[in-house]
Amino acid sequence: MSKVVSELKYSAEHEWVAVDGSGPAGIGISAVAADALGDIVYVDLPEVGSTLTAGETCGEVESTKSVSDLYAPVSGEVIEINDGVVSDPALINSDPYGAGWLFKVAVTEEGPLMSAEEYAAANGGEL
């Protein structure tokens, strides 16, 4: 079973959100999604300075199996992208909650998010 990190919130589309209340939210895709996608070979992330709307597409993740849209789990301005994951998308497979983070957002509003427990129960993940 794929790991689900209890400190994070999750969208129904498999993005995770790290919100600590003191700064921008980190966004990535869950191990459940990374495992389902297989070997990730390309990511297309939103541009720094762009404004995201929760629930709308904001990029793509391409694997050897398929291409999947990224959905914004929150609304706000993108303030940083992970250049490391752009140059080495396999980081998403090897460390989806660490080095494989995708971008950071100055959040103005959260979309509908699930707790780790709710996400794990709905998607077969392991806390």
PDB file of C-alpha atoms in Angstrom:
ATOM      1  CA  MET A   1       0.000   0.000   0.000  1.00  0.00           C
ATOM      2  CA  SER A   2       1.094   3.554  -0.711  1.00  0.00           C
ATOM      3  CA  LYS A   3       2.065   5.852   2.128  1.00  0.00           C
ATOM      4  CA  VAL A   4      -0.215   8.702   3.209  1.00  0.00           C
ATOM      5  CA  VAL A   5       1.364  11.354   5.461  1.00  0.00           C
ATOM      6  CA  SER A   6      -0.882  12.241   8.388  1.00  0.00           C
ATOM      7  CA  GLU A   7       0.243  15.900   8.666  1.00  0.00           C
ATOM      8  CA  LEU A   8      -0.949  16.750   5.143  1.00  0.00           C
ATOM      9  CA  LYS A   9      -4.327  17.482   3.579  1.00  0.00           C
ATOM     10  CA  TYR A  10      -5.356  15.886   0.280  1.00  0.00           C
ATOM     11  CA  SER A  11      -7.565  16.669  -2.710  1.00  0.00           C
ATOM     12  CA  ALA A  12      -9.807  14.128  -4.409  1.00  0.00           C
ATOM     13  CA  GLU A  13      -7.473  14.450  -7.436  1.00  0.00           C
ATOM     14  CA  HIS A  14      -4.506  13.154  -5.354  1.00  0.00           C
ATOM     15  CA  GLU A  15      -2.634  16.400  -4.703  1.00  0.00           C
ATOM     16  CA  TRP A  16      -1.299  16.946  -1.188  1.00  0.00           C
ATOM     17  CA  VAL A  17      -1.155  20.294   0.615  1.00  0.00           C
ATOM     18  CA  ALA A  18       1.254  21.173   3.419  1.00  0.00           C
ATOM     19  CA  VAL A  19      -0.137  24.136   5.346  1.00  0.00           C
ATOM     20  CA  ASP A  20       1.562  25.255   8.528  1.00  0.00           C
ATOM     21  CA  GLY A  21      -0.184  28.626   8.794  1.00  0.00           C
ATOM     22  CA  SER A  22       3.031  30.671   8.758  1.00  0.00           C
ATOM     23  CA  GLY A  23       3.844  30.763   5.065  1.00  0.00           C
ATOM     24  CA  PRO A  24       3.119  29.406   1.635  1.00  0.00           C
ATOM     25  CA  ALA A  25       1.559  25.984   1.186  1.00  0.00           C
ATOM     26  CA  GLY A  26       3.623  23.246  -0.400  1.00  0.00           C
ATOM     27  CA  ILE A  27       1.848  21.210  -3.097  1.00  0.00           C
ATOM     28  CA  GLY A  28       2.713  17.801  -4.501  1.00  0.00           C
ATOM     29  CA  ILE A  29       1.091  14.577  -5.617  1.00  0.00           C
ATOM     30  CA  SER A  30       0.505  11.686  -3.270  1.00  0.00           C
ATOM     31  CA  ALA A  31       2.408   8.417  -3.238  1.00  0.00           C
ATOM     32  CA  VAL A  32      -0.917   6.774  -4.167  1.00  0.00           C
ATOM     33  CA  ALA A  33      -0.966   8.794  -7.414  1.00  0.00           C
ATOM     34  CA  ALA A  34       2.770   8.414  -8.075  1.00  0.00           C
ATOM     35  CA  ASP A  35       2.519   4.639  -7.662  1.00  0.00           C
ATOM     36  CA  ALA A  36      -0.533   4.468  -9.952  1.00  0.00           C
ATOM     37  CA  LEU A  37       1.187   6.577 -12.626  1.00  0.00           C
ATOM     38  CA  GLY A  38       4.363   4.504 -12.700  1.00  0.00           C
ATOM     39  CA  ASP A  39       7.657   6.027 -13.823  1.00  0.00           C
ATOM     40  CA  ILE A  40       7.155   9.796 -14.107  1.00  0.00           C
ATOM     41  CA  VAL A  41       9.169  11.267 -16.977  1.00  0.00           C
ATOM     42  CA  TYR A  42       7.889  14.864 -17.341  1.00  0.00           C
ATOM     43  CA  VAL A  43       6.099  17.566 -15.340  1.00  0.00           C
ATOM     44  CA  ASP A  44       4.570  20.815 -16.513  1.00  0.00           C
ATOM     45  CA  LEU A  45       4.123  23.184 -13.563  1.00  0.00           C
ATOM     46  CA  PRO A  46       2.371  26.560 -13.290  1.00  0.00           C
ATOM     47  CA  GLU A  47       4.562  29.641 -13.685  1.00  0.00           C
ATOM     48  CA  VAL A  48       5.751  31.645 -10.705  1.00  0.00           C
ATOM     49  CA  GLY A  49       3.407  34.620 -10.355  1.00  0.00           C
ATOM     50  CA  SER A  50       0.419  32.853 -11.881  1.00  0.00           C
ATOM     51  CA  THR A  51      -2.851  32.755  -9.975  1.00  0.00           C
ATOM     52  CA  LEU A  52      -4.474  29.385  -9.324  1.00  0.00           C
ATOM     53  CA  THR A  53      -8.126  28.647  -8.681  1.00  0.00           C
ATOM     54  CA  ALA A  54      -8.910  25.621  -6.538  1.00  0.00           C
ATOM     55  CA  GLY A  55     -10.242  22.736  -8.614  1.00  0.00           C
ATOM     56  CA  GLU A  56      -8.919  23.988 -11.950  1.00  0.00           C
ATOM     57  CA  THR A  57      -6.092  22.374 -13.920  1.00  0.00           C
ATOM     58  CA  CYS A  58      -2.675  23.950 -13.427  1.00  0.00           C
ATOM     59  CA  GLY A  59      -0.229  21.549 -15.053  1.00  0.00           C
ATOM     60  CA  GLU A  60       0.494  17.989 -16.151  1.00  0.00           C
ATOM     61  CA  VAL A  61       2.356  14.927 -14.986  1.00  0.00           C
ATOM     62  CA  GLU A  62       3.465  12.496 -17.683  1.00  0.00           C
ATOM     63  CA  SER A  63       4.521   8.926 -16.985  1.00  0.00           C
ATOM     64  CA  THR A  64       5.479   6.006 -19.161  1.00  0.00           C
ATOM     65  CA  LYS A  65       1.823   4.904 -18.846  1.00  0.00           C
ATOM     66  CA  SER A  66      -0.216   8.097 -19.242  1.00  0.00           C
ATOM     67  CA  VAL A  67      -0.556  11.871 -18.976  1.00  0.00           C
ATOM     68  CA  SER A  68      -2.520  13.240 -16.013  1.00  0.00           C
ATOM     69  CA  ASP A  69      -3.665  16.765 -15.278  1.00  0.00           C
ATOM     70  CA  LEU A  70      -2.581  18.511 -12.094  1.00  0.00           C
ATOM     71  CA  TYR A  71      -5.410  20.264 -10.291  1.00  0.00           C
ATOM     72  CA  ALA A  72      -4.937  23.200  -7.948  1.00  0.00           C
ATOM     73  CA  PRO A  73      -6.024  22.105  -4.456  1.00  0.00           C
ATOM     74  CA  VAL A  74      -5.992  25.737  -3.292  1.00  0.00           C
ATOM     75  CA  SER A  75      -6.483  29.209  -4.722  1.00  0.00           C
ATOM     76  CA  GLY A  76      -3.658  31.739  -4.620  1.00  0.00           C
ATOM     77  CA  GLU A  77      -0.444  32.897  -6.244  1.00  0.00           C
ATOM     78  CA  VAL A  78       2.356  30.517  -7.179  1.00  0.00           C
ATOM     79  CA  ILE A  79       5.475  31.839  -5.461  1.00  0.00           C
ATOM     80  CA  GLU A  80       7.961  29.028  -6.126  1.00  0.00           C
ATOM     81  CA  ILE A  81       8.339  25.923  -8.270  1.00  0.00           C
ATOM     82  CA  ASN A  82      10.624  22.981  -7.609  1.00  0.00           C
ATOM     83  CA  ASP A  83      13.232  23.208 -10.378  1.00  0.00           C
ATOM     84  CA  GLY A  84      14.727  19.942  -9.142  1.00  0.00           C
ATOM     85  CA  VAL A  85      11.586  18.007 -10.024  1.00  0.00           C
ATOM     86  CA  VAL A  86      11.385  19.700 -13.432  1.00  0.00           C
ATOM     87  CA  SER A  87      14.886  18.491 -14.295  1.00  0.00           C
ATOM     88  CA  ASP A  88      14.416  15.091 -12.576  1.00  0.00           C
ATOM     89  CA  PRO A  89      10.711  14.119 -12.518  1.00  0.00           C
ATOM     90  CA  ALA A  90      11.578  10.696 -11.044  1.00  0.00           C
ATOM     91  CA  LEU A  91      11.915  12.488  -7.679  1.00  0.00           C
ATOM     92  CA  ILE A  92       8.113  12.346  -7.533  1.00  0.00           C
ATOM     93  CA  ASN A  93       8.295   8.536  -7.558  1.00  0.00           C
ATOM     94  CA  SER A  94      11.191   8.231  -5.118  1.00  0.00           C
ATOM     95  CA  ASP A  95      10.192  10.941  -2.598  1.00  0.00           C
ATOM     96  CA  PRO A  96       6.702  12.347  -3.311  1.00  0.00           C
ATOM     97  CA  TYR A  97       6.402  14.073   0.091  1.00  0.00           C
ATOM     98  CA  GLY A  98       9.967  15.413   0.246  1.00  0.00           C
ATOM     99  CA  ALA A  99      12.255  16.214  -2.685  1.00  0.00           C
ATOM    100  CA  GLY A 100       9.353  15.529  -5.092  1.00  0.00           C
ATOM    101  CA  TRP A 101       7.233  18.530  -4.035  1.00  0.00           C
ATOM    102  CA  LEU A 102       5.943  20.519  -7.022  1.00  0.00           C
ATOM    103  CA  PHE A 103       5.242  24.153  -6.141  1.00  0.00           C
ATOM    104  CA  LYS A 104       4.368  26.580  -3.340  1.00  0.00           C
ATOM    105  CA  VAL A 105       1.337  28.839  -3.191  1.00  0.00           C
ATOM    106  CA  ALA A 106       0.436  31.921  -1.149  1.00  0.00           C
ATOM    107  CA  VAL A 107      -3.028  30.588  -0.325  1.00  0.00           C
ATOM    108  CA  THR A 108      -6.087  32.825  -0.456  1.00  0.00           C
ATOM    109  CA  GLU A 109      -8.608  29.988  -0.192  1.00  0.00           C
ATOM    110  CA  GLU A 110      -8.523  26.220   0.230  1.00  0.00           C
ATOM    111  CA  GLY A 111     -10.495  23.971  -2.055  1.00  0.00           C
ATOM    112  CA  PRO A 112     -12.341  20.929  -0.712  1.00  0.00           C
ATOM    113  CA  LEU A 113      -9.626  18.950   1.069  1.00  0.00           C
ATOM    114  CA  MET A 114      -9.620  15.676   2.971  1.00  0.00           C
ATOM    115  CA  SER A 115      -7.736  14.685   6.071  1.00  0.00           C
ATOM    116  CA  ALA A 116      -5.077  12.013   5.691  1.00  0.00           C
ATOM    117  CA  GLU A 117      -7.427   9.496   7.298  1.00  0.00           C
ATOM    118  CA  GLU A 118     -10.235  10.313   4.847  1.00  0.00           C
ATOM    119  CA  TYR A 119      -7.872  10.185   1.865  1.00  0.00           C
ATOM    120  CA  ALA A 120      -6.324   6.872   2.938  1.00  0.00           C
ATOM    121  CA  ALA A 121      -9.763   5.314   3.447  1.00  0.00           C
ATOM    122  CA  ALA A 122     -10.981   6.501   0.028  1.00  0.00           C
ATOM    123  CA  ASN A 123      -7.829   5.520  -1.901  1.00  0.00           C
ATOM    124  CA  GLY A 124      -6.374   2.492  -0.158  1.00  0.00           C
ATOM    125  CA  GLY A 125      -3.395   4.340   1.269  1.00  0.00           C
ATOM    126  CA  GLU A 126      -1.556   3.489   4.469  1.00  0.00           C
ATOM    127  CA  LEU A 127      -0.992   6.041   7.235  1.00  0.00           C
TER     128      LEU A 127
END
